[in-house]
mmCIF file of C-alpha atoms in Angstrom:
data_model
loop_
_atom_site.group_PDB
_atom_site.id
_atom_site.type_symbol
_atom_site.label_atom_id
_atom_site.label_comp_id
_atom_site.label_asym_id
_atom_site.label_seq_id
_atom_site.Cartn_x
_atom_site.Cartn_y
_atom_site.Cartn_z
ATOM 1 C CA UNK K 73 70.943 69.059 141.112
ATOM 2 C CA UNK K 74 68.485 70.254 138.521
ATOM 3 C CA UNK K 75 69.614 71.675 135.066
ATOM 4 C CA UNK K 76 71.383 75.006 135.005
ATOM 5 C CA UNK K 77 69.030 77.794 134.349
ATOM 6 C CA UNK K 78 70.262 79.056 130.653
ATOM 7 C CA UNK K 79 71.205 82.651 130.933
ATOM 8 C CA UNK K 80 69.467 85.489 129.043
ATOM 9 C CA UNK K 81 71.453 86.927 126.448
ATOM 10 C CA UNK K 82 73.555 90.046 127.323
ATOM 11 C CA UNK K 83 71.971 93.325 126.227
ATOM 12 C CA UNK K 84 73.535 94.909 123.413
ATOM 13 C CA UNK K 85 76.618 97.232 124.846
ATOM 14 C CA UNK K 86 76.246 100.921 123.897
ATOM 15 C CA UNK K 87 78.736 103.309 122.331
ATOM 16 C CA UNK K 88 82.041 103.717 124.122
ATOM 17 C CA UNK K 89 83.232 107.278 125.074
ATOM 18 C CA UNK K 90 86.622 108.133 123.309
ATOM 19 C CA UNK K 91 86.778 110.388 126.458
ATOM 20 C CA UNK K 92 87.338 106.845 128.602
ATOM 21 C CA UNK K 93 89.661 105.735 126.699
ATOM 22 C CA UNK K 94 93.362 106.832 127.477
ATOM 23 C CA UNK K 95 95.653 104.227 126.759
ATOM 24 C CA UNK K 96 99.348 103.404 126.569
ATOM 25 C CA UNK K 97 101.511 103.222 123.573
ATOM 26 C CA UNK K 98 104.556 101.751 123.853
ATOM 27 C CA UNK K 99 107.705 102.080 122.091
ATOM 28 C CA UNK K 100 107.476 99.154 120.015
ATOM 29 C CA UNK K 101 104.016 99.658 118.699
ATOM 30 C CA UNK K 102 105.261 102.921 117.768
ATOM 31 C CA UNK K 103 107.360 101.518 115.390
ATOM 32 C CA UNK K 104 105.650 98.707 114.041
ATOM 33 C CA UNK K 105 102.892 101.210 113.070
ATOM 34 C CA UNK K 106 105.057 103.065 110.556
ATOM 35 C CA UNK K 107 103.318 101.713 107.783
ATOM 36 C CA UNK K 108 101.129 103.136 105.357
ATOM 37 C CA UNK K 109 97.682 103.439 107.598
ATOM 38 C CA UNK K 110 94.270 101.152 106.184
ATOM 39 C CA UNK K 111 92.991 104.417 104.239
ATOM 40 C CA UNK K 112 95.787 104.084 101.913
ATOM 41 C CA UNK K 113 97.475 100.077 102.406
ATOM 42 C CA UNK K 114 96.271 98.536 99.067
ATOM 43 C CA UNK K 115 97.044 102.138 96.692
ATOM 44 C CA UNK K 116 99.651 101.802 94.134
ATOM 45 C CA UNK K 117 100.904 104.131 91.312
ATOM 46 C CA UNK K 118 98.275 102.360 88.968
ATOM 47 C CA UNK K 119 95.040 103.105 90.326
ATOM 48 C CA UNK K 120 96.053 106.959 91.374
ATOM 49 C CA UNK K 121 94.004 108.905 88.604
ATOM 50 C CA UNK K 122 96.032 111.886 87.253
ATOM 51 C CA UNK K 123 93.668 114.815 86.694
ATOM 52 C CA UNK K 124 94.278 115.614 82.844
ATOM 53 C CA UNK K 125 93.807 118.822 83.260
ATOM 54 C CA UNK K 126 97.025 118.962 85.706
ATOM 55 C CA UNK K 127 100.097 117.086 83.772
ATOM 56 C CA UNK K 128 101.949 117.655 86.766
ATOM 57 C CA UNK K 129 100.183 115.036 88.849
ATOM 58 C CA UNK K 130 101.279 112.085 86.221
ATOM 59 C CA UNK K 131 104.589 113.940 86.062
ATOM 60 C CA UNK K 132 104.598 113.313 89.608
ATOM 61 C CA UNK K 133 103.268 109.524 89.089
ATOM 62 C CA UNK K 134 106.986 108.896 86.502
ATOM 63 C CA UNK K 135 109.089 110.150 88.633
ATOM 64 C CA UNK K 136 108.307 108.837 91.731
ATOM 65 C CA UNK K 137 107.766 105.342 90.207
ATOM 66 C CA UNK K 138 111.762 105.547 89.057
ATOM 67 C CA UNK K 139 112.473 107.162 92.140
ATOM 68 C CA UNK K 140 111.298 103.569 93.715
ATOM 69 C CA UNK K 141 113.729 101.907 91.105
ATOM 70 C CA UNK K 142 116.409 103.864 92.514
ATOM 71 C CA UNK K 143 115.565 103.032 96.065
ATOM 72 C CA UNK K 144 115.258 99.057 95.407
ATOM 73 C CA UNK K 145 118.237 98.797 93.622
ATOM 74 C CA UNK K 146 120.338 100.980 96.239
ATOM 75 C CA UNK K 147 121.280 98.638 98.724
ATOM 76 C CA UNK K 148 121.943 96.006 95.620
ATOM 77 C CA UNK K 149 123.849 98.448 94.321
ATOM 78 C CA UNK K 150 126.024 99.268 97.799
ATOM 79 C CA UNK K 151 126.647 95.167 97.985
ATOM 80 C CA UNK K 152 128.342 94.968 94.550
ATOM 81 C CA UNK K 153 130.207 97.862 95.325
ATOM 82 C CA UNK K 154 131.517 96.085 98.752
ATOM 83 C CA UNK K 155 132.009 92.519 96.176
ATOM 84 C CA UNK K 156 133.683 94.871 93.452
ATOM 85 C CA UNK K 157 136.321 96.130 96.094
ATOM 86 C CA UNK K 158 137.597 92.274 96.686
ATOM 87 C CA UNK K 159 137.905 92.020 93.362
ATOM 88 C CA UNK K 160 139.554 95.036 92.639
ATOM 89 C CA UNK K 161 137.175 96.591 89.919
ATOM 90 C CA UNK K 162 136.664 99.547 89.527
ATOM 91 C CA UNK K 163 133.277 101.214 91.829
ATOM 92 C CA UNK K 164 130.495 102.197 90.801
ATOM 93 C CA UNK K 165 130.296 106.431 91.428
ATOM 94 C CA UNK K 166 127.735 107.037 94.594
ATOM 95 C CA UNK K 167 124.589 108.910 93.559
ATOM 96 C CA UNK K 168 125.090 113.135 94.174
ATOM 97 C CA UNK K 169 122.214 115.298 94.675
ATOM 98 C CA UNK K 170 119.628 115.064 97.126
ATOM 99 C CA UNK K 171 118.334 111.378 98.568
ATOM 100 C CA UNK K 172 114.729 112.693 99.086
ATOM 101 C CA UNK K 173 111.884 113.249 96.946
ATOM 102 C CA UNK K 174 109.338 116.266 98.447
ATOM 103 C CA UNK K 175 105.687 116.061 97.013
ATOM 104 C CA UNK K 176 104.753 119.927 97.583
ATOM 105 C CA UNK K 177 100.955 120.656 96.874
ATOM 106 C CA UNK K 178 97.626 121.856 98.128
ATOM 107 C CA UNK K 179 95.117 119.785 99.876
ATOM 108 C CA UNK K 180 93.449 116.856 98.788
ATOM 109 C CA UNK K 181 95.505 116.260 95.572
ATOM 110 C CA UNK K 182 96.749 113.044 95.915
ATOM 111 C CA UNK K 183 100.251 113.407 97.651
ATOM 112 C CA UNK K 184 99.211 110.706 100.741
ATOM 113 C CA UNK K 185 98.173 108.447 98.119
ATOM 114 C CA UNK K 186 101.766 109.216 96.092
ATOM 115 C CA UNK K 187 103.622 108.523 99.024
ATOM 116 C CA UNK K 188 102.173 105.224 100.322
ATOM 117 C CA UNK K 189 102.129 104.537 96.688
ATOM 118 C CA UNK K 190 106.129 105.216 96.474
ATOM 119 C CA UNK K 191 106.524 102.780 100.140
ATOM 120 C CA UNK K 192 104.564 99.806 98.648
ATOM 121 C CA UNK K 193 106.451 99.803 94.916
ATOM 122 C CA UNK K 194 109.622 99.949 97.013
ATOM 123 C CA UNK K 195 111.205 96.575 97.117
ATOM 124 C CA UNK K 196 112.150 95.880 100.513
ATOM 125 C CA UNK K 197 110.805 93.913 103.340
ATOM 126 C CA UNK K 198 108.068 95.829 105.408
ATOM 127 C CA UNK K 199 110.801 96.515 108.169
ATOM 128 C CA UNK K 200 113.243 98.248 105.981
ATOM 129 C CA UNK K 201 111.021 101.019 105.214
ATOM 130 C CA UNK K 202 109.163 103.344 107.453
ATOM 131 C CA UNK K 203 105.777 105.631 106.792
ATOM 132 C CA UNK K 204 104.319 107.850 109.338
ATOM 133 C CA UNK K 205 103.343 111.894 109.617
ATOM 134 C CA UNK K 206 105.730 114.165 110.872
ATOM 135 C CA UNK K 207 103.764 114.342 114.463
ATOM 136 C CA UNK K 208 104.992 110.487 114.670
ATOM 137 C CA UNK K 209 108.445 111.213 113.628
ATOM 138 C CA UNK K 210 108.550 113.173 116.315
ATOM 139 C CA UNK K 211 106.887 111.088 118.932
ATOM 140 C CA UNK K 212 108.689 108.254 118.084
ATOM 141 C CA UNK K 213 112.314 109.875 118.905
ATOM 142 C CA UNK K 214 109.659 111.123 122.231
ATOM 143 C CA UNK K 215 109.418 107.718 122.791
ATOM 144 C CA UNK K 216 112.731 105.861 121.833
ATOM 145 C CA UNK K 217 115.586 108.841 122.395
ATOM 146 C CA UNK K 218 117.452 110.333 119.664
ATOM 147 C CA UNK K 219 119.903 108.076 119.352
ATOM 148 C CA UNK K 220 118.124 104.666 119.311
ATOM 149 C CA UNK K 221 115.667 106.554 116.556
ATOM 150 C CA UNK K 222 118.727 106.795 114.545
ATOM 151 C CA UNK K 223 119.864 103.379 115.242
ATOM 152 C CA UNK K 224 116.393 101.895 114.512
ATOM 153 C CA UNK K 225 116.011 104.093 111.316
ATOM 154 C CA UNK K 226 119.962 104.079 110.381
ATOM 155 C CA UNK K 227 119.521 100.372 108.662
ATOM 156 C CA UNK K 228 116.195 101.156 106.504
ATOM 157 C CA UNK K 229 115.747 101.816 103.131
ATOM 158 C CA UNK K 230 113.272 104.223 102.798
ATOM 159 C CA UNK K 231 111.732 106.737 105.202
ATOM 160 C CA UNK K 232 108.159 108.560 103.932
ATOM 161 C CA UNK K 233 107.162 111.311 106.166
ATOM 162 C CA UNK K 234 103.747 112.648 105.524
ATOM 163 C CA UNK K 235 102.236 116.312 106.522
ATOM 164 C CA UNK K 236 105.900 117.860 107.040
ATOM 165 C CA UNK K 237 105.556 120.906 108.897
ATOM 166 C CA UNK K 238 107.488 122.491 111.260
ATOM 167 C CA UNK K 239 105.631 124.208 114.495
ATOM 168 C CA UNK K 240 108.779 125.047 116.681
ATOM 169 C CA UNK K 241 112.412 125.524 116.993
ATOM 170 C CA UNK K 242 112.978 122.508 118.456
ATOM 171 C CA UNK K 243 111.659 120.356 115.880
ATOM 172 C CA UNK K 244 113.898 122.467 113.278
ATOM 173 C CA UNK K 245 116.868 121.163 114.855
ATOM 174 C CA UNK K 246 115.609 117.790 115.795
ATOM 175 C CA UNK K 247 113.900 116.747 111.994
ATOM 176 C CA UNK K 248 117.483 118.618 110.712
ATOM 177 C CA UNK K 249 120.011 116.266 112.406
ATOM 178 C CA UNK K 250 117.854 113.196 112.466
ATOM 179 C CA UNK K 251 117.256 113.308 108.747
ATOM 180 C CA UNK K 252 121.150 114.104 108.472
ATOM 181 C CA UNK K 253 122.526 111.405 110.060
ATOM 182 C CA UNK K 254 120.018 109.126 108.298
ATOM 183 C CA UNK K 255 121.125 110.393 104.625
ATOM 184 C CA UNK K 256 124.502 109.571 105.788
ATOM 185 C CA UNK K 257 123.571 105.977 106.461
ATOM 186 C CA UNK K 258 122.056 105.822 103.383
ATOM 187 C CA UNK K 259 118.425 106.457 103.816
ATOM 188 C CA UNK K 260 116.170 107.317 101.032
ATOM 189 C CA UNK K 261 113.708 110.293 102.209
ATOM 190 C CA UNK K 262 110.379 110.836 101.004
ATOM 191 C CA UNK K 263 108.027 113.624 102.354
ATOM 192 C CA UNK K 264 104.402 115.547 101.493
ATOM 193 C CA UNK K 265 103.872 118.941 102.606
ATOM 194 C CA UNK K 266 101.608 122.247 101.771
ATOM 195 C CA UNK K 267 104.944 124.559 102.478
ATOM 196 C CA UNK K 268 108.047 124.029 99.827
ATOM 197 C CA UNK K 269 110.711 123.383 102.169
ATOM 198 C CA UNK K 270 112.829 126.232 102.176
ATOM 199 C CA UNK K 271 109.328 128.143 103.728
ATOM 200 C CA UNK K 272 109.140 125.477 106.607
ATOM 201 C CA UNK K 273 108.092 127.263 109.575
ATOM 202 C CA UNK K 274 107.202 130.352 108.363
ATOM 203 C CA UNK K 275 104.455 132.597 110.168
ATOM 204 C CA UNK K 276 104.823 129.962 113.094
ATOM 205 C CA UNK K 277 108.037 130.681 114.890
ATOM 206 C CA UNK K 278 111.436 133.339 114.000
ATOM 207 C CA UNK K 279 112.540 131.034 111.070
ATOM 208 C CA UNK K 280 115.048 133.065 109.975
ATOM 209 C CA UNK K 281 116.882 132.282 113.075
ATOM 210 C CA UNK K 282 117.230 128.848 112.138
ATOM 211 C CA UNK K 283 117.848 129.257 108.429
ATOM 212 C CA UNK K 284 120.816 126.732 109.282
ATOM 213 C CA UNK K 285 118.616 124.010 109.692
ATOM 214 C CA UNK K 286 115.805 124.846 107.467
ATOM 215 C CA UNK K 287 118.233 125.208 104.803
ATOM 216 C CA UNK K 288 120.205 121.587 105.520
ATOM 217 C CA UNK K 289 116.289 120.287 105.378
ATOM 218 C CA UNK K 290 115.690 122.020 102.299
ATOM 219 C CA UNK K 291 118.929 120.054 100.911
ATOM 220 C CA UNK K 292 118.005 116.388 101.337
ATOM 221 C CA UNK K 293 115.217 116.884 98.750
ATOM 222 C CA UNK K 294 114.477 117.632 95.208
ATOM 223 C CA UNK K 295 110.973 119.151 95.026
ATOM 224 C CA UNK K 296 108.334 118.079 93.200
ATOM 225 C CA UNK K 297 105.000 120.174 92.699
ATOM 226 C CA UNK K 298 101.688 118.697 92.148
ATOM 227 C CA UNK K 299 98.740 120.925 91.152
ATOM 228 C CA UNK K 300 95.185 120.453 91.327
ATOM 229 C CA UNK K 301 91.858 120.907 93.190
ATOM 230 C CA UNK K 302 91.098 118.696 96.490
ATOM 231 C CA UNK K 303 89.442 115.824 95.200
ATOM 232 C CA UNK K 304 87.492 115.011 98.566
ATOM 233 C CA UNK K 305 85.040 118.163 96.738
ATOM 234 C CA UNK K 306 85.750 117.213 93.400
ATOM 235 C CA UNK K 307 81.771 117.598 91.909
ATOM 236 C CA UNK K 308 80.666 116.333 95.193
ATOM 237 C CA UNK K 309 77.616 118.182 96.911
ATOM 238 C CA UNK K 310 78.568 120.448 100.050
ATOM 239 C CA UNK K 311 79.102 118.531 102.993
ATOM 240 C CA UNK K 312 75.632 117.433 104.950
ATOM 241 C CA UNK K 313 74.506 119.740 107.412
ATOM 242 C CA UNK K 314 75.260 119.078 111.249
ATOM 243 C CA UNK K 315 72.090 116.758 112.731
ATOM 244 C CA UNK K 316 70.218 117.064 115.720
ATOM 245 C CA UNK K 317 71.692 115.717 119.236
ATOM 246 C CA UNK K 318 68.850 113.268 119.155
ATOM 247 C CA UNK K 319 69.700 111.936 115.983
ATOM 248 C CA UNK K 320 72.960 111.462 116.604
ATOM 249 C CA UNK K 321 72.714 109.744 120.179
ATOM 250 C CA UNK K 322 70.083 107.477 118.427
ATOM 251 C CA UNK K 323 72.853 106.208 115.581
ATOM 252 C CA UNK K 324 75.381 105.969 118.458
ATOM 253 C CA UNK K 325 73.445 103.486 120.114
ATOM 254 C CA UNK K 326 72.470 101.151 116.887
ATOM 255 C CA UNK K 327 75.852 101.689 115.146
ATOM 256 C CA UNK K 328 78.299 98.598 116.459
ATOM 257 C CA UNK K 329 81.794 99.875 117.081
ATOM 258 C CA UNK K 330 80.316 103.596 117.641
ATOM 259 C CA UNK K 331 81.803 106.227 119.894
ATOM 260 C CA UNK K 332 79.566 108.930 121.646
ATOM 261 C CA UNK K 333 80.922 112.025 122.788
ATOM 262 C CA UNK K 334 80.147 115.663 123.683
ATOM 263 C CA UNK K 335 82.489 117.357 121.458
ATOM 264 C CA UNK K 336 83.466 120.140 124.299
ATOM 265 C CA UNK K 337 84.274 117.062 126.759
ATOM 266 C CA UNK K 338 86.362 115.515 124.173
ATOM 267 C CA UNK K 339 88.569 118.146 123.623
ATOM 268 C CA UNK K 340 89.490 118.686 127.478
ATOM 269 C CA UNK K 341 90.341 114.985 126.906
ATOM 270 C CA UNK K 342 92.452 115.561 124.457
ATOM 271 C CA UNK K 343 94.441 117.962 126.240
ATOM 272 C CA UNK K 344 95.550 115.145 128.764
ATOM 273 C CA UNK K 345 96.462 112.855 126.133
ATOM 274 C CA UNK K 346 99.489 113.098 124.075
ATOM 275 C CA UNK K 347 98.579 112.940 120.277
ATOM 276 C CA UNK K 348 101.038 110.003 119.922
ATOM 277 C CA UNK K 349 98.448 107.946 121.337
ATOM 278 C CA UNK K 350 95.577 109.293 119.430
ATOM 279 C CA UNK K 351 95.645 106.495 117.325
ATOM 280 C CA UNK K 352 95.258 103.963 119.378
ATOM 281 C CA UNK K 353 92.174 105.581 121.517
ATOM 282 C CA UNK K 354 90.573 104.907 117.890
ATOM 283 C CA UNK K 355 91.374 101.167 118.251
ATOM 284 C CA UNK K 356 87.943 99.133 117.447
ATOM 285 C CA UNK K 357 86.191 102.671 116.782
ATOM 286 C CA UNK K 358 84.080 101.950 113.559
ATOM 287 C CA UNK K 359 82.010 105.162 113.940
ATOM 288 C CA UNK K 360 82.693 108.550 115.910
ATOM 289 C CA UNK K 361 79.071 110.173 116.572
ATOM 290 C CA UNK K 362 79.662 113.925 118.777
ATOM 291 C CA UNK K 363 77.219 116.301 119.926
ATOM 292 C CA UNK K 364 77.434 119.339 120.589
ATOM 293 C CA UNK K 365 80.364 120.462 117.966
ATOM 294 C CA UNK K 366 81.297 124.054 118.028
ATOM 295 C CA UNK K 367 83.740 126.547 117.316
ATOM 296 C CA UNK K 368 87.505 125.847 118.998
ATOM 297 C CA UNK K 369 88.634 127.977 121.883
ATOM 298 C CA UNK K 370 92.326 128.533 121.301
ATOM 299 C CA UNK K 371 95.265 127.158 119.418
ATOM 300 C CA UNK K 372 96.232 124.559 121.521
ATOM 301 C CA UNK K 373 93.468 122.927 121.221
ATOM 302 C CA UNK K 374 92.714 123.514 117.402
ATOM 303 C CA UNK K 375 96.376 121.750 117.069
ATOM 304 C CA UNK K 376 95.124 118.715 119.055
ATOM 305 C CA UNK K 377 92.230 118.231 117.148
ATOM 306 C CA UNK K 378 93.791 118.460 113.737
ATOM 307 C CA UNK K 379 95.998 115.580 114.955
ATOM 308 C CA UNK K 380 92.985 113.558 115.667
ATOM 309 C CA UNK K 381 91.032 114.574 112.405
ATOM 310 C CA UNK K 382 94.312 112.750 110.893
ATOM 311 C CA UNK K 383 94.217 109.558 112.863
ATOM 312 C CA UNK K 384 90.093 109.091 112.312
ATOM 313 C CA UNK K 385 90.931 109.833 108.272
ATOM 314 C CA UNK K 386 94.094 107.295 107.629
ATOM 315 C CA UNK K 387 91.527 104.512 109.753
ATOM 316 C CA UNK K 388 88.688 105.802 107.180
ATOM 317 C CA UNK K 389 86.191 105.929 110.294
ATOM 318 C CA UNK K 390 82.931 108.138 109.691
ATOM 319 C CA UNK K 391 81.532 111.127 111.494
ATOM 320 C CA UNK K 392 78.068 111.963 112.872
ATOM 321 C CA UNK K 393 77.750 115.328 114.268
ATOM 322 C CA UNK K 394 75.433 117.703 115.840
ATOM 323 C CA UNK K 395 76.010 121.580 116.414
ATOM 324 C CA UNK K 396 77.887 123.623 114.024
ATOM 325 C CA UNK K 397 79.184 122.599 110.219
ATOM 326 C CA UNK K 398 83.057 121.613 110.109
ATOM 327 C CA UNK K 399 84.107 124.728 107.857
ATOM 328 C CA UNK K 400 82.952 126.805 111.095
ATOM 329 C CA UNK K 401 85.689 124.753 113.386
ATOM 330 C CA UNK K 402 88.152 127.530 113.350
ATOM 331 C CA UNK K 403 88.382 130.712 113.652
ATOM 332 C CA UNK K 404 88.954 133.367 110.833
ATOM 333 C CA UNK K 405 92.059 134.553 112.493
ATOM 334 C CA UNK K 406 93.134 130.816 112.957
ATOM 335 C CA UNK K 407 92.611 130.485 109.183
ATOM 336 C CA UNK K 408 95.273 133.357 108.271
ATOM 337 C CA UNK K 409 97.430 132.568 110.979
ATOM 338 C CA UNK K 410 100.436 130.173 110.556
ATOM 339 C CA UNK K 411 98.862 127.280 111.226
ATOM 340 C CA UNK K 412 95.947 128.224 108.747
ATOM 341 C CA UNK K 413 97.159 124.760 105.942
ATOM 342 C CA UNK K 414 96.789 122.470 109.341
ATOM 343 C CA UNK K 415 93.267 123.755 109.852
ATOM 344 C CA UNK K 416 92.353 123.077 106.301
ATOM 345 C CA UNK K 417 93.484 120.101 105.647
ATOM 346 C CA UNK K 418 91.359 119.369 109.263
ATOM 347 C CA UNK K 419 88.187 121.050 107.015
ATOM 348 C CA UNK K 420 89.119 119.257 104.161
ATOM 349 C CA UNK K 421 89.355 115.567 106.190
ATOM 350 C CA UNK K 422 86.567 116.164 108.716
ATOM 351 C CA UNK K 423 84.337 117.200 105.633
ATOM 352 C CA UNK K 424 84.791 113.459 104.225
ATOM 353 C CA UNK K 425 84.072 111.825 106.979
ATOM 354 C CA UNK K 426 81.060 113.762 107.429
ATOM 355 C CA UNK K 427 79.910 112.500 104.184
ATOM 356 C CA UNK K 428 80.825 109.049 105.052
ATOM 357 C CA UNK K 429 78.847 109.587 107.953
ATOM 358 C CA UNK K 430 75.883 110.444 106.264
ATOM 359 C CA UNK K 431 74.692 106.701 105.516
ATOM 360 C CA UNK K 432 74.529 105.859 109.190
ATOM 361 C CA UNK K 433 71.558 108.631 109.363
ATOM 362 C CA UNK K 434 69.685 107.064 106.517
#
């Protein structure tokens, strides 16, 4: 038998299609990924740069970084009250006021960066405290039922919900009791938003009819603002103009870990995927390259993609695009509608990564 022919190495694979890609989440994955996502897992309270032209951002930097104290030295503190009762001295008095801190501020200003910062200066293990958007929140009680989401959360220390927004009645009265019975088993709260929370869901649904519950929200948190511009444009040149399909397809192909979609195709995917699972159709995705972007049809869809805008930003994964600029994604009415801070913080995001994007043309 004579020696075995050597093979010929394997041609280069090309980009994957994120519109191939629709895979399954399950529940446990769900929670193990409430952590602070790779955008933001080595930020601290240190290296956040207040503007000094806003003292509310290092305001912001104070209290949250004694709010952390507070946290870490809670369940300490619950212990020696349960040791103190044995030995018949006196107890400590519980903490009154809210248990929730809620970063309220435009886009771009450093409130993702606060929180995360917040989770990691909390001392607890990893699996005592929990980080994810609001969408997730919500997926994960999809995924788990109410009632094991409040007996996997019940026994954590801290909870950070980012982007807190309510879109619909039922999330009013989900968020209200979830967060309730969690306060009551002595959960810390942390959240960001664009909307102070007494003005959740207004211009999206008849909030006054659940005043109730947006009101009992409104009461697990003390508010704290933080002013300033969006530093993804702060004295950075416009974002780079769209580039041509040919251009694109071309980086697709050299770019390892690249994705190559028509932008029309991928949104009809998204519409069969549930944006829990967004994240993980960007597993091994180093680059997202999409032709033919242009304006989005309706508001189901602009929701969709605003969800996916987020996952590709926390995993800090550039974009290549041909067709029209990002700032043209949404309509004007879509812009003064209630959604309008979702599709801006979308802009705001997509914009970045456009930039980032910008050295895989060069």
């Amino acid at each position: 038998m004579g020696p075995i022919a050597e093979q010929p190495p394997a041609e280069p694979a090309g980009p994957v299609a994120l519109t191939s890609r629709t895979p399954h989440v399950p529940a446990e994955r769900l929670v193990a990924e409430m952590v602070p996502p790779p955008r933001f897992a080595t930020v601290s309270f240190d290296n956040y740069i207040p503007d000094p032209k806003q003292p509310s951002q290092a305001t912001a930097v104070k209290e949250l970084a004694a709010f952390a104290g507070s946290v870490s030295g809670g369940r300490e503190a619950a212990e020696g009250r349960r040791r103190s009762w044995f030995r018949r001295e006196s107890r400590p008095a519980a903490p009154r006021g809210p248990r929730g801190m809620y970063l309220d501020g435009g886009y771009g200003v450093g409130k993702t960066h606060l929180l995360a910062s917040l989770w990691h200066a909390t001392a607890a293990p990893a699996e005592r405290k929990a980080f994810g958007t609001f969408v997730e929140l919500t997926n994960l009680v999809g995924a788990l039922g109410f009632q094991q989401t409040v007996q996997t959360l019940s026994g954590h220390r801290l909870l950070c919900i980012d982007e807190f927004e309510l879109d619909d009645p039922g999330d009013t009265v989900l968020v209200s009791t979830l967060l309730g019975k969690l306060v009551d088993a002595g959960v810390a709260l942390a959240a960001t938003s664009n909307t102070l929370p007494g003005k959740l869901g207004e211009g999206r649904f008849a909030a006054a009819d659940f005043l109730r519950e947006i009101q009992g929200l409104s009461a697990h948190f003390r508010t704290l603002r933080i002013d300033g511009e969006d530093y993804r444009h702060r004295g950075l040149p416009e974002a780079p103009a769209p580039y041509p399909d040919e251009t694109v397809t071309r980086v697709a192909h050299r770019t390892p870990g690249a994705s190559l979609d028509a932008f029309p195709a991928l949104l009809e995917h998204l519409s069969r995927v549930h944006p829990s699972r967004y994240g993980a159709m960007c597993d091994g995705i180093h680059a997202v390259c999409l032709t033919g972007v242009g304006p989005v049809p309706d508001q189901s869809t602009a929701l969709r993609l605003v969800v996916l805008a987020d996952r590709l930003y926390d995993r800090e994964v550039p974009v290549l695009a041909s067709g029209v600029p990002f700032d043209r994604l949404f309509s004007e009415e879509m812009l003064q509608g209630g959604y309008r801070k979702k599709y801006f913080r979308a802009i705001s995001r997509l914009t970045a990564l456009a930039r980032d994007g910008k050295r895989l043309a060069e």
